[in-house]
CSV table of C-alpha atoms in Angstrom, one decimal:
chain,number,residue,atom,x,y,z
N,19,MET,CA,-6.5,-52.3,-66.8
N,20,GLY,CA,-9.2,-51.0,-69.2
N,21,VAL,CA,-10.5,-47.5,-68.9
N,22,SER,CA,-13.9,-48.6,-67.7
N,23,ASN,CA,-12.4,-50.8,-65.0
N,24,PHE,CA,-10.2,-47.9,-63.9
N,25,PHE,CA,-13.2,-45.7,-63.3
N,26,ILE,CA,-15.0,-48.4,-61.4
N,27,LEU,CA,-12.0,-48.8,-59.2
N,28,LEU,CA,-11.8,-45.1,-58.7
N,29,CYS,CA,-15.4,-44.9,-57.6
N,30,LEU,CA,-14.8,-47.8,-55.1
N,31,ILE,CA,-11.9,-45.9,-53.6
N,32,LEU,CA,-13.9,-42.7,-53.2
N,33,CYS,CA,-16.8,-44.6,-51.6
N,34,ALA,CA,-14.3,-46.1,-49.1
N,35,SER,CA,-12.8,-42.7,-48.2
N,36,SER,CA,-13.7,-40.6,-45.1
N,37,VAL,CA,-15.8,-38.3,-47.2
N,38,LEU,CA,-17.8,-39.4,-50.3
N,39,VAL,CA,-17.6,-36.8,-53.0
N,40,CYS,CA,-19.9,-37.4,-56.0
N,41,ASN,CA,-20.9,-35.2,-58.9
N,42,GLY,CA,-22.7,-33.2,-56.2
N,43,GLY,CA,-21.2,-32.0,-52.9
N,44,ILE,CA,-20.3,-34.0,-49.8
N,45,THR,CA,-22.1,-37.0,-48.4
N,46,SER,CA,-20.7,-37.4,-44.9
N,47,SER,CA,-19.2,-40.8,-44.1
N,48,PHE,CA,-20.5,-40.6,-40.5
N,49,VAL,CA,-22.9,-43.5,-39.9
N,50,ARG,CA,-25.2,-43.2,-37.0
N,51,LYS,CA,-25.9,-46.4,-35.2
N,52,ILE,CA,-29.5,-47.5,-36.1
N,53,GLU,CA,-31.6,-47.6,-33.0
N,54,PRO,CA,-35.4,-47.8,-32.6
N,55,SER,CA,-37.2,-44.5,-32.2
N,56,VAL,CA,-39.3,-44.7,-29.1
N,57,ASP,CA,-41.4,-42.1,-27.4
N,58,MET,CA,-40.5,-41.5,-23.8
N,59,PRO,CA,-43.1,-42.9,-21.4
N,60,PHE,CA,-45.6,-40.6,-19.8
N,61,ASP,CA,-43.9,-41.1,-16.4
N,62,SER,CA,-40.6,-39.8,-17.6
N,63,ASP,CA,-39.0,-36.9,-15.7
N,64,VAL,CA,-39.1,-34.6,-18.7
N,65,PHE,CA,-42.9,-34.8,-18.6
N,66,ARG,CA,-43.2,-34.0,-14.9
N,67,VAL,CA,-46.4,-32.1,-14.0
N,68,PRO,CA,-45.4,-29.1,-11.8
N,69,PRO,CA,-46.5,-29.5,-8.2
N,70,GLY,CA,-49.5,-27.7,-6.7
N,71,TYR,CA,-53.2,-27.4,-7.4
N,72,ASN,CA,-53.9,-26.1,-10.9
N,73,ALA,CA,-50.3,-25.2,-11.5
N,74,PRO,CA,-49.6,-23.6,-14.9
N,75,GLN,CA,-47.8,-26.0,-17.2
N,76,GLN,CA,-46.7,-26.2,-20.9
N,77,VAL,CA,-45.5,-22.6,-20.8
N,78,HIS,CA,-44.3,-21.2,-24.1
N,79,ILE,CA,-43.7,-17.8,-25.6
N,80,THR,CA,-43.4,-16.4,-29.1
N,81,GLN,CA,-43.1,-13.0,-30.7
N,82,GLY,CA,-46.3,-11.1,-30.4
N,83,ASP,CA,-46.0,-8.3,-33.0
N,84,GLN,CA,-44.0,-7.5,-36.1
N,85,VAL,CA,-40.9,-5.9,-34.5
N,86,GLY,CA,-40.3,-7.7,-31.2
N,87,ARG,CA,-41.8,-5.3,-28.6
N,88,ALA,CA,-44.6,-7.8,-27.7
N,89,MET,CA,-44.6,-11.3,-26.5
N,90,ILE,CA,-47.4,-13.9,-26.6
N,91,ILE,CA,-47.3,-16.0,-23.4
N,92,SER,CA,-49.2,-19.2,-23.3
N,93,TRP,CA,-49.8,-21.9,-20.7
N,94,VAL,CA,-52.3,-24.6,-19.6
N,95,THR,CA,-54.1,-25.1,-16.4
N,96,VAL,CA,-55.8,-28.5,-15.8
N,97,ASP,CA,-58.1,-28.3,-12.8
N,98,GLU,CA,-59.9,-25.0,-13.6
N,99,PRO,CA,-59.4,-21.9,-15.7
N,100,GLY,CA,-57.6,-20.0,-12.9
N,101,SER,CA,-56.1,-16.6,-13.6
N,102,ASN,CA,-55.7,-15.2,-17.1
N,103,THR,CA,-53.2,-12.6,-15.8
N,104,VAL,CA,-49.5,-12.3,-16.6
N,105,VAL,CA,-47.5,-10.2,-14.2
N,106,TYR,CA,-44.1,-9.0,-15.7
N,107,TRP,CA,-41.3,-6.6,-14.9
N,108,PRO,CA,-38.0,-5.5,-16.3
N,109,GLU,CA,-34.8,-6.8,-14.6
N,110,ASN,CA,-33.6,-4.8,-11.6
N,111,THR,CA,-36.9,-3.0,-11.1
N,112,LYS,CA,-39.6,-3.4,-8.5
N,113,HIS,CA,-42.5,-1.9,-10.5
N,114,LYS,CA,-44.6,-4.7,-11.9
N,115,HIS,CA,-47.0,-4.6,-14.8
N,116,SER,CA,-49.9,-6.9,-15.6
N,117,ALA,CA,-51.9,-7.9,-18.7
N,118,GLU,CA,-55.0,-9.9,-19.2
N,119,GLY,CA,-55.3,-12.8,-21.6
N,120,THR,CA,-57.9,-15.2,-22.9
N,121,VAL,CA,-58.7,-18.8,-22.1
N,122,LEU,CA,-60.1,-21.6,-24.4
N,123,THR,CA,-60.6,-25.3,-24.5
N,124,TYR,CA,-61.2,-27.8,-27.3
N,125,LYS,CA,-62.4,-31.3,-27.8
N,126,TYR,CA,-60.7,-33.8,-30.1
N,127,THR,CA,-62.4,-37.2,-30.4
N,128,ASN,CA,-62.5,-38.6,-26.9
N,129,TYR,CA,-60.1,-36.0,-25.5
N,130,ILE,CA,-61.0,-32.7,-23.7
N,131,SER,CA,-58.1,-30.2,-23.3
N,132,GLY,CA,-57.1,-28.3,-20.3
N,133,TYR,CA,-57.7,-24.6,-20.1
N,134,ILE,CA,-55.3,-23.0,-22.6
N,135,HIS,CA,-54.3,-19.4,-21.8
N,136,HIS,CA,-52.9,-16.9,-24.2
N,137,CYS,CA,-51.8,-13.4,-23.2
N,138,THR,CA,-50.0,-10.8,-25.3
N,139,ILE,CA,-47.9,-8.3,-23.3
N,140,LYS,CA,-47.0,-5.2,-25.3
N,141,LYS,CA,-44.8,-2.1,-25.3
N,142,LEU,CA,-41.8,-3.9,-24.1
N,143,LYS,CA,-38.4,-2.3,-24.2
N,144,PHE,CA,-35.9,-3.6,-26.7
N,145,ASP,CA,-32.9,-5.7,-25.5
N,146,THR,CA,-34.2,-6.0,-22.0
N,147,LYS,CA,-34.6,-9.0,-19.7
N,148,TYR,CA,-38.1,-9.4,-18.2
N,149,SER,CA,-39.3,-11.7,-15.6
N,150,TYR,CA,-42.9,-12.9,-15.7
N,151,GLU,CA,-45.4,-14.9,-13.5
N,152,VAL,CA,-48.4,-17.0,-14.4
N,153,GLY,CA,-50.8,-18.8,-12.1
N,154,LEU,CA,-52.6,-17.9,-8.9
N,155,GLY,CA,-51.9,-18.0,-5.2
N,156,LEU,CA,-49.5,-20.8,-4.1
N,157,THR,CA,-49.1,-22.2,-7.6
N,158,THR,CA,-47.6,-19.1,-9.3
N,159,ARG,CA,-44.7,-20.0,-11.5
N,160,GLN,CA,-42.0,-17.5,-12.6
N,161,PHE,CA,-39.9,-17.4,-15.8
N,162,TRP,CA,-37.9,-14.9,-17.8
N,163,PHE,CA,-37.1,-13.8,-21.4
N,164,THR,CA,-35.0,-11.2,-23.2
N,165,THR,CA,-36.5,-9.0,-25.9
N,166,PRO,CA,-34.5,-8.6,-29.1
N,167,PRO,CA,-32.4,-5.5,-29.9
N,168,GLN,CA,-34.0,-2.7,-31.9
N,169,ILE,CA,-34.2,-3.6,-35.6
N,170,GLY,CA,-31.2,-2.4,-37.6
N,171,PRO,CA,-29.1,-3.6,-40.5
N,172,ASP,CA,-26.0,-4.4,-38.5
N,173,VAL,CA,-27.6,-5.8,-35.4
N,174,PRO,CA,-26.1,-9.2,-34.5
N,175,TYR,CA,-28.4,-12.0,-33.5
N,176,THR,CA,-28.3,-15.8,-33.1
N,177,PHE,CA,-31.1,-18.1,-34.1
N,178,GLY,CA,-31.4,-21.8,-33.2
N,179,LEU,CA,-32.8,-24.2,-35.8
N,180,MET,CA,-34.8,-27.3,-35.1
N,181,GLY,CA,-37.5,-29.4,-36.8
N,182,ASP,CA,-39.5,-32.6,-36.6
N,183,LEU,CA,-38.7,-32.9,-32.9
N,184,GLY,CA,-41.2,-35.2,-31.3
N,185,GLN,CA,-40.7,-36.6,-27.8
N,186,THR,CA,-38.4,-39.6,-28.1
N,187,TYR,CA,-35.2,-40.2,-26.3
N,188,ASP,CA,-33.5,-38.8,-29.3
N,189,SER,CA,-35.7,-35.7,-29.1
N,190,ASN,CA,-34.5,-35.2,-25.6
N,191,ARG,CA,-30.9,-35.5,-26.8
N,192,THR,CA,-31.5,-32.9,-29.5
N,193,LEU,CA,-33.0,-30.4,-27.1
N,194,THR,CA,-30.3,-30.9,-24.5
N,195,HIS,CA,-27.6,-30.6,-27.2
N,196,TYR,CA,-29.1,-27.3,-28.3
N,197,GLU,CA,-29.4,-25.9,-24.8
N,198,SER,CA,-25.8,-26.8,-24.2
N,199,ASN,CA,-24.4,-25.3,-27.4
N,200,PRO,CA,-21.8,-22.6,-26.4
N,201,SER,CA,-23.1,-20.5,-29.4
N,202,LYS,CA,-26.3,-19.6,-27.5
N,203,GLY,CA,-29.4,-19.3,-29.6
N,204,GLN,CA,-31.6,-16.4,-28.6
N,205,THR,CA,-34.7,-17.5,-30.5
N,206,VAL,CA,-35.6,-20.9,-32.1
N,207,LEU,CA,-36.8,-21.0,-35.7
N,208,PHE,CA,-38.9,-24.2,-35.6
N,209,VAL,CA,-39.8,-25.7,-39.0
N,210,GLY,CA,-42.7,-27.9,-38.1
N,211,ASP,CA,-43.8,-31.3,-36.7
N,212,ILE,CA,-44.1,-30.8,-33.0
N,213,SER,CA,-45.7,-33.6,-30.9
N,214,TYR,CA,-46.4,-36.4,-33.3
N,215,ALA,CA,-49.6,-37.1,-31.4
N,216,ASP,CA,-51.1,-38.3,-34.6
N,217,HIS,CA,-48.8,-41.3,-34.5
N,218,TYR,CA,-51.3,-42.8,-32.0
N,219,PRO,CA,-54.9,-44.0,-32.3
N,220,LEU,CA,-57.3,-41.2,-32.4
N,221,HIS,CA,-54.3,-38.8,-32.5
N,222,ASP,CA,-53.9,-39.1,-28.7
N,223,ASN,CA,-53.9,-35.5,-27.7
N,224,ARG,CA,-52.3,-36.3,-24.3
N,225,ARG,CA,-49.1,-36.3,-26.4
N,226,TRP,CA,-49.6,-32.6,-27.1
N,227,ASP,CA,-49.7,-32.1,-23.3
N,228,SER,CA,-46.6,-34.2,-22.7
N,229,TRP,CA,-44.7,-32.4,-25.5
N,230,GLY,CA,-45.6,-29.0,-24.0
N,231,ARG,CA,-44.2,-30.0,-20.6
N,232,PHE,CA,-41.1,-31.6,-22.2
N,233,ALA,CA,-40.1,-28.5,-24.2
N,234,GLU,CA,-41.1,-25.9,-21.5
N,235,ARG,CA,-37.5,-25.8,-20.3
N,236,SER,CA,-36.7,-23.9,-23.5
N,237,THR,CA,-40.0,-22.6,-24.8
N,238,ALA,CA,-40.8,-20.7,-21.6
N,239,TYR,CA,-37.5,-18.7,-21.7
N,240,GLN,CA,-36.9,-17.9,-25.4
N,241,PRO,CA,-39.4,-17.4,-28.2
N,242,TRP,CA,-40.0,-20.3,-30.6
N,243,ILE,CA,-41.2,-19.1,-34.1
N,244,TRP,CA,-43.7,-21.8,-35.1
N,245,THR,CA,-44.2,-23.3,-38.6
N,246,ALA,CA,-47.0,-25.8,-39.2
N,247,GLY,CA,-46.0,-29.3,-40.5
N,248,ASN,CA,-48.0,-32.2,-41.7
N,249,HIS,CA,-48.1,-33.7,-38.2
N,250,GLU,CA,-50.0,-30.5,-37.1
N,251,LEU,CA,-52.8,-31.3,-39.6
N,252,ASP,CA,-54.6,-33.7,-37.2
N,253,PHE,CA,-57.2,-34.3,-39.9
N,254,LEU,CA,-59.3,-37.3,-38.9
N,255,PRO,CA,-62.7,-37.0,-40.6
N,256,GLU,CA,-63.6,-40.7,-40.0
N,257,SER,CA,-63.7,-39.9,-36.3
N,258,GLY,CA,-65.5,-36.6,-36.8
N,259,GLU,CA,-62.4,-34.3,-36.8
N,260,SER,CA,-62.7,-32.5,-40.1
N,261,THR,CA,-61.1,-29.2,-39.1
N,262,PRO,CA,-57.4,-29.3,-40.0
N,263,PHE,CA,-54.7,-27.9,-37.6
N,264,LYS,CA,-57.2,-27.9,-34.7
N,265,PRO,CA,-55.0,-28.7,-31.7
N,266,TYR,CA,-52.1,-26.8,-33.2
N,267,THR,CA,-54.0,-23.5,-33.7
N,268,ARG,CA,-55.6,-23.7,-30.3
N,269,ARG,CA,-52.3,-24.3,-28.5
N,270,TYR,CA,-49.8,-22.2,-30.5
N,271,HIS,CA,-50.8,-18.6,-31.3
N,272,VAL,CA,-48.7,-16.5,-33.6
N,273,PRO,CA,-48.9,-12.7,-34.5
N,274,TYR,CA,-50.3,-13.3,-38.0
N,275,LYS,CA,-52.7,-10.4,-37.9
N,276,ALA,CA,-49.8,-8.0,-37.3
N,277,ALA,CA,-48.4,-9.3,-40.5
N,278,GLY,CA,-51.6,-8.6,-42.5
N,279,SER,CA,-52.2,-12.4,-42.8
N,280,THR,CA,-55.7,-13.9,-42.8
N,281,ALA,CA,-54.6,-17.1,-41.2
N,282,PRO,CA,-52.1,-18.2,-38.5
N,283,LEU,CA,-50.4,-20.7,-40.8
N,284,TRP,CA,-48.5,-18.0,-42.8
N,285,TYR,CA,-47.1,-14.8,-41.4
N,286,SER,CA,-43.9,-12.8,-40.9
N,287,ILE,CA,-41.9,-11.1,-38.2
N,288,LYS,CA,-38.9,-8.8,-38.0
N,289,ARG,CA,-36.2,-9.6,-35.4
N,290,ALA,CA,-32.9,-7.8,-35.1
N,291,SER,CA,-31.6,-7.7,-38.6
N,292,ALA,CA,-33.8,-10.4,-40.1
N,293,HIS,CA,-37.1,-10.5,-41.8
N,294,ILE,CA,-38.6,-13.9,-41.4
N,295,ILE,CA,-41.4,-15.3,-43.5
N,296,VAL,CA,-43.3,-18.4,-42.4
N,297,LEU,CA,-45.2,-20.4,-45.0
N,298,SER,CA,-47.6,-23.4,-44.8
N,299,SER,CA,-46.8,-26.4,-47.1
N,300,TYR,CA,-50.2,-27.9,-46.3
N,301,SER,CA,-52.4,-24.9,-47.0
N,302,ALA,CA,-53.5,-23.8,-50.5
N,303,TYR,CA,-50.7,-21.8,-52.3
N,304,GLY,CA,-52.0,-21.7,-55.8
N,305,MET,CA,-52.5,-18.5,-57.7
N,306,TYR,CA,-55.1,-16.2,-56.0
N,307,THR,CA,-55.4,-18.3,-52.8
N,308,PRO,CA,-55.0,-16.3,-49.6
N,309,GLN,CA,-51.5,-17.6,-48.9
N,310,TYR,CA,-50.3,-16.8,-52.4
N,311,SER,CA,-51.9,-13.3,-52.4
N,312,TRP,CA,-50.4,-12.6,-48.9
N,313,LEU,CA,-46.9,-13.6,-50.0
N,314,GLU,CA,-47.2,-11.6,-53.2
N,315,ALA,CA,-47.9,-8.5,-51.1
N,316,GLU,CA,-45.4,-9.4,-48.4
N,317,PHE,CA,-42.2,-9.6,-50.4
N,318,PRO,CA,-42.2,-6.0,-51.7
N,319,LYS,CA,-42.6,-4.9,-48.0
N,320,VAL,CA,-39.2,-6.3,-47.1
N,321,ASN,CA,-36.8,-3.4,-46.5
N,322,ARG,CA,-33.3,-4.8,-46.9
N,323,THR,CA,-31.7,-1.6,-45.7
N,324,GLU,CA,-33.5,-2.2,-42.4
N,325,THR,CA,-33.6,-6.0,-42.2
N,326,PRO,CA,-31.0,-7.2,-44.7
N,327,TRP,CA,-31.4,-10.9,-43.9
N,328,LEU,CA,-34.4,-12.5,-45.6
N,329,ILE,CA,-35.2,-15.9,-44.1
N,330,VAL,CA,-38.1,-18.2,-45.1
N,331,LEU,CA,-39.4,-21.1,-43.0
N,332,LEU,CA,-41.6,-23.9,-44.5
N,333,HIS,CA,-42.0,-27.6,-43.8
N,334,SER,CA,-41.7,-29.6,-47.0
N,335,PRO,CA,-38.3,-29.1,-48.7
N,336,TRP,CA,-38.1,-27.9,-52.3
N,337,TYR,CA,-34.6,-29.4,-52.9
N,338,ASN,CA,-34.1,-32.8,-51.4
N,339,SER,CA,-31.8,-35.7,-52.4
N,340,TYR,CA,-33.2,-38.3,-50.0
N,341,ASN,CA,-35.6,-41.0,-51.1
N,342,TYR,CA,-38.1,-39.8,-48.4
N,343,HIS,CA,-40.7,-37.2,-49.4
N,344,PHE,CA,-38.8,-36.8,-52.7
N,345,MET,CA,-40.4,-34.2,-54.9
N,346,GLU,CA,-43.2,-33.5,-52.4
N,347,GLY,CA,-42.4,-29.8,-52.3
N,348,GLU,CA,-42.2,-29.5,-56.1
N,349,SER,CA,-45.6,-28.0,-56.8
N,350,MET,CA,-45.0,-25.3,-54.1
N,351,ARG,CA,-41.6,-24.6,-55.6
N,352,VAL,CA,-43.1,-24.2,-59.1
N,353,MET,CA,-45.6,-21.7,-57.8
N,354,LEU,CA,-43.4,-19.6,-55.6
N,355,GLU,CA,-39.7,-20.0,-56.4
N,356,HIS,CA,-39.5,-17.1,-58.9
N,357,TRP,CA,-40.3,-14.7,-56.0
N,358,PHE,CA,-37.6,-16.2,-53.9
N,359,VAL,CA,-35.1,-15.5,-56.7
N,360,LYS,CA,-36.5,-12.1,-57.6
N,361,TYR,CA,-36.4,-10.9,-54.0
N,362,LYS,CA,-33.0,-12.7,-53.2
N,363,VAL,CA,-34.0,-14.7,-50.2
N,364,ASP,CA,-30.8,-15.6,-48.3
N,365,VAL,CA,-31.8,-19.0,-46.8
N,366,VAL,CA,-34.8,-21.3,-46.7
N,367,PHE,CA,-35.1,-23.7,-43.7
N,368,SER,CA,-37.4,-26.7,-43.9
N,369,GLY,CA,-38.0,-30.0,-42.2
N,370,HIS,CA,-40.1,-33.1,-43.1
N,371,VAL,CA,-37.1,-35.3,-44.2
N,372,HIS,CA,-35.6,-36.7,-41.0
N,373,ALA,CA,-32.0,-36.0,-41.9
N,374,TYR,CA,-29.7,-33.1,-42.7
N,375,GLU,CA,-28.9,-31.4,-46.0
N,376,ARG,CA,-27.6,-28.1,-47.3
N,377,SER,CA,-27.9,-27.0,-50.9
N,378,GLU,CA,-25.9,-24.8,-53.2
N,379,ARG,CA,-27.5,-21.6,-54.4
N,380,VAL,CA,-29.6,-23.0,-57.2
N,381,SER,CA,-32.9,-22.4,-59.0
N,382,ASN,CA,-35.1,-24.1,-61.5
N,383,VAL,CA,-37.1,-21.1,-62.6
N,384,ALA,CA,-36.1,-21.6,-66.3
N,385,TYR,CA,-38.1,-24.7,-66.6
N,386,ASN,CA,-41.4,-24.1,-68.3
N,387,ILE,CA,-42.5,-27.7,-69.1
N,388,VAL,CA,-41.8,-27.4,-72.9
N,389,ASN,CA,-38.2,-26.2,-73.0
N,390,ARG,CA,-36.6,-29.3,-71.3
N,391,ALA,CA,-34.5,-27.0,-69.1
N,392,CYS,CA,-35.5,-29.0,-66.0
N,393,THR,CA,-32.1,-29.2,-64.2
N,394,PRO,CA,-31.5,-26.9,-61.2
N,395,VAL,CA,-28.7,-24.5,-62.1
N,396,LYS,CA,-26.4,-22.4,-59.9
N,397,ASP,CA,-28.1,-19.0,-59.3
N,398,GLN,CA,-26.5,-16.4,-57.0
N,399,SER,CA,-29.9,-14.7,-56.6
N,400,ALA,CA,-31.4,-17.9,-55.2
N,401,PRO,CA,-31.5,-19.0,-51.5
N,402,VAL,CA,-29.5,-21.8,-49.9
N,403,TYR,CA,-32.0,-24.5,-49.0
N,404,ILE,CA,-31.4,-26.3,-45.7
N,405,THR,CA,-33.3,-29.3,-44.5
N,406,ILE,CA,-33.1,-29.7,-40.8
N,407,GLY,CA,-35.9,-32.2,-40.0
N,408,ASP,CA,-33.5,-34.2,-37.8
N,409,GLY,CA,-35.0,-33.5,-34.3
N,410,GLY,CA,-35.3,-37.2,-33.5
N,411,ASN,CA,-39.0,-38.1,-33.6
N,412,ILE,CA,-40.8,-41.5,-33.4
N,413,GLU,CA,-40.6,-42.1,-37.2
N,414,GLY,CA,-36.9,-42.4,-37.0
N,415,LEU,CA,-34.0,-41.4,-39.3
N,416,ALA,CA,-34.1,-40.9,-43.0
N,417,ASN,CA,-31.0,-42.7,-44.2
N,418,ASN,CA,-31.8,-43.7,-47.8
N,419,MET,CA,-30.3,-41.1,-50.2
N,420,THR,CA,-30.5,-40.8,-54.0
N,421,TRP,CA,-27.4,-41.6,-55.9
N,422,PRO,CA,-25.4,-40.0,-57.4
N,423,GLN,CA,-25.6,-37.0,-55.2
N,424,PRO,CA,-27.2,-34.3,-57.3
N,425,SER,CA,-25.2,-31.2,-58.1
N,426,TYR,CA,-27.5,-28.9,-56.1
N,427,SER,CA,-26.7,-30.8,-52.9
N,428,ALA,CA,-23.7,-29.4,-51.0
N,429,HIS,CA,-23.7,-31.4,-47.8
N,430,ARG,CA,-25.9,-34.2,-46.5
N,431,GLU,CA,-25.9,-36.6,-43.6
N,432,ALA,CA,-28.4,-39.0,-42.0
N,433,SER,CA,-28.1,-37.9,-38.3
N,434,PHE,CA,-30.1,-36.2,-35.7
N,435,GLY,CA,-29.1,-32.6,-34.6
N,436,HIS,CA,-29.8,-28.9,-34.6
N,437,ALA,CA,-28.2,-25.8,-36.2
N,438,ILE,CA,-27.2,-22.3,-35.3
N,439,PHE,CA,-27.6,-19.3,-37.7
N,440,ASP,CA,-25.4,-16.5,-36.3
N,441,ILE,CA,-25.9,-13.1,-38.0
N,442,LYS,CA,-22.8,-11.0,-37.6
N,443,ASN,CA,-23.8,-7.8,-39.5
N,444,ARG,CA,-25.5,-6.9,-42.8
N,445,THR,CA,-23.0,-8.8,-44.9
N,446,HIS,CA,-22.0,-11.9,-43.1
N,447,ALA,CA,-23.7,-14.7,-41.1
N,448,TYR,CA,-22.1,-17.9,-39.8
N,449,TYR,CA,-24.1,-21.1,-39.9
N,450,ASN,CA,-23.2,-24.4,-38.3
N,451,TRP,CA,-25.0,-27.7,-37.9
N,452,HIS,CA,-24.4,-30.0,-34.8
N,453,ARG,CA,-25.0,-33.7,-34.8
N,454,ASN,CA,-26.2,-35.1,-31.5
N,455,ASP,CA,-23.4,-37.7,-31.4
N,456,ASP,CA,-20.7,-35.1,-31.0
N,457,GLY,CA,-19.5,-32.7,-28.3
N,458,TYR,CA,-21.5,-29.6,-27.9
N,459,ALA,CA,-19.0,-27.3,-29.6
N,460,VAL,CA,-18.4,-29.5,-32.6
N,461,SER,CA,-19.7,-28.5,-36.0
N,462,ALA,CA,-20.5,-31.3,-38.4
N,463,ASP,CA,-21.2,-28.8,-41.2
N,464,SER,CA,-20.5,-25.1,-41.3
N,465,HIS,CA,-20.8,-22.3,-43.9
N,466,TRP,CA,-20.3,-18.6,-44.2
N,467,PHE,CA,-23.3,-16.8,-45.6
N,468,PHE,CA,-22.8,-13.7,-47.7
N,469,ASN,CA,-25.9,-11.5,-47.7
N,470,ARG,CA,-27.6,-11.5,-51.1
N,471,TYR,CA,-28.5,-7.8,-51.0
N,472,TRP,CA,-25.4,-6.3,-49.4
N,473,ASN,CA,-22.7,-8.8,-50.3
N,474,PRO,CA,-23.8,-11.2,-53.1
N,475,VAL,CA,-20.5,-13.0,-53.4
N,476,ASP,CA,-20.4,-16.5,-54.8
N,477,GLU,CA,-20.2,-18.6,-51.6
N,478,SER,CA,-20.8,-22.1,-53.1
N,479,THR,CA,-18.9,-25.0,-51.7
N,480,THR,CA,-16.9,-25.5,-54.9
N,481,THR,CA,-15.6,-21.9,-55.1
N,482,VAL,CA,-14.9,-21.0,-51.5
N,483,ASP,CA,-12.2,-22.3,-49.1
N,484,GLN,CA,-13.1,-25.8,-48.1
N,485,SER,CA,-12.1,-25.0,-44.5
N,486,THR,CA,-15.6,-23.5,-44.2
N,487,THR,CA,-17.0,-26.9,-44.3
N,488,THR,CA,-15.9,-29.3,-41.5
N,489,VAL,CA,-16.4,-33.0,-42.1
N,490,SER,CA,-15.4,-35.9,-39.9
């Protein structure tokens, strides 16, 4: 057998094995059965309208300040504005507090929204369970949430990760899978693309309403930290809708002013031992733009002795080895990556590609267009990039990958799922990704993160014990 034939045979053997290892990392051999992605019909149980006249619906909460002592509570009433008041109280007490919110409506083509309420409740106690009520008279509805612990470097905290969710049957499986995970997420970091209303003619905004009712079983009880994706743009100038992000910004308020931001599409929060920066892939980010200037001022404010874990959320991935949206994040990477390396971001979560991928710690900051140094290289000051746009939306699965697997790609798989990022202390966090097809406690990919500020150990897949990555 000639040498060339030997290597061809070796490649065929590797391709037939349970895990395909290329000159990059691991491409999972798990093959999900290809099924059509179909939105659930409006009469599905998950879209049920709560009973009673003008009953509050689409209830969702998010952090309302920088540190976690405020909560923005939002809901919709359909028949009339009703009450703007939120009544709330700590667990095991009878003394109730109240706060007044605001109400707004919007029109989008031939759709007129219900009455959208937003109320920020403030001066909450850390690490405390609160009950809250919205509505009026016989149609009051009650929910609860737990505030985060006080900020500190060794405060443990567990984040859930989802993106590109939509409202298909697969979306429902993803949300159910997350809710049933024994590693209970306390807050969801959502990396964009919510309702996919723009999939329909005139961007049928009834699908914003149905999504709000579908997700309420989670969004009313734990904060979701929102990131805007391309399906939040809702830009439709041919039908008179020339204001981008119109339904999204009316429905989903975030504490951007508390972060010194001038727009709700980029902002930051602190939660437990994490400093979380949210960016907009679909807003201007070139030099001297508002987003660029805000981020330039934001990074130096991060205090790693207070919040050692530095997390960035954005929608369009910078490192992606699928043939979907390939290189779409490149211009943003060129503009901003040097800051991610300089300030030693721990991890970047993104969506957009409807599959899963985890990168090595790499950067491409050496490339300056004339030096030909255009290959990403291992860089222990760089983030791990994780694409988790695998919520299960109507556009279906991204299952066409680039070959060979690039060296920056540590693990990839074309499946739907969610992830958990579990911060243990200032030095260690445990991350695991769960595909929908498995039992709730099964990790399809897992990884120990070593903090870049307090414990900058080389954690790459090729240098750590392979038992930290579980593959079927």
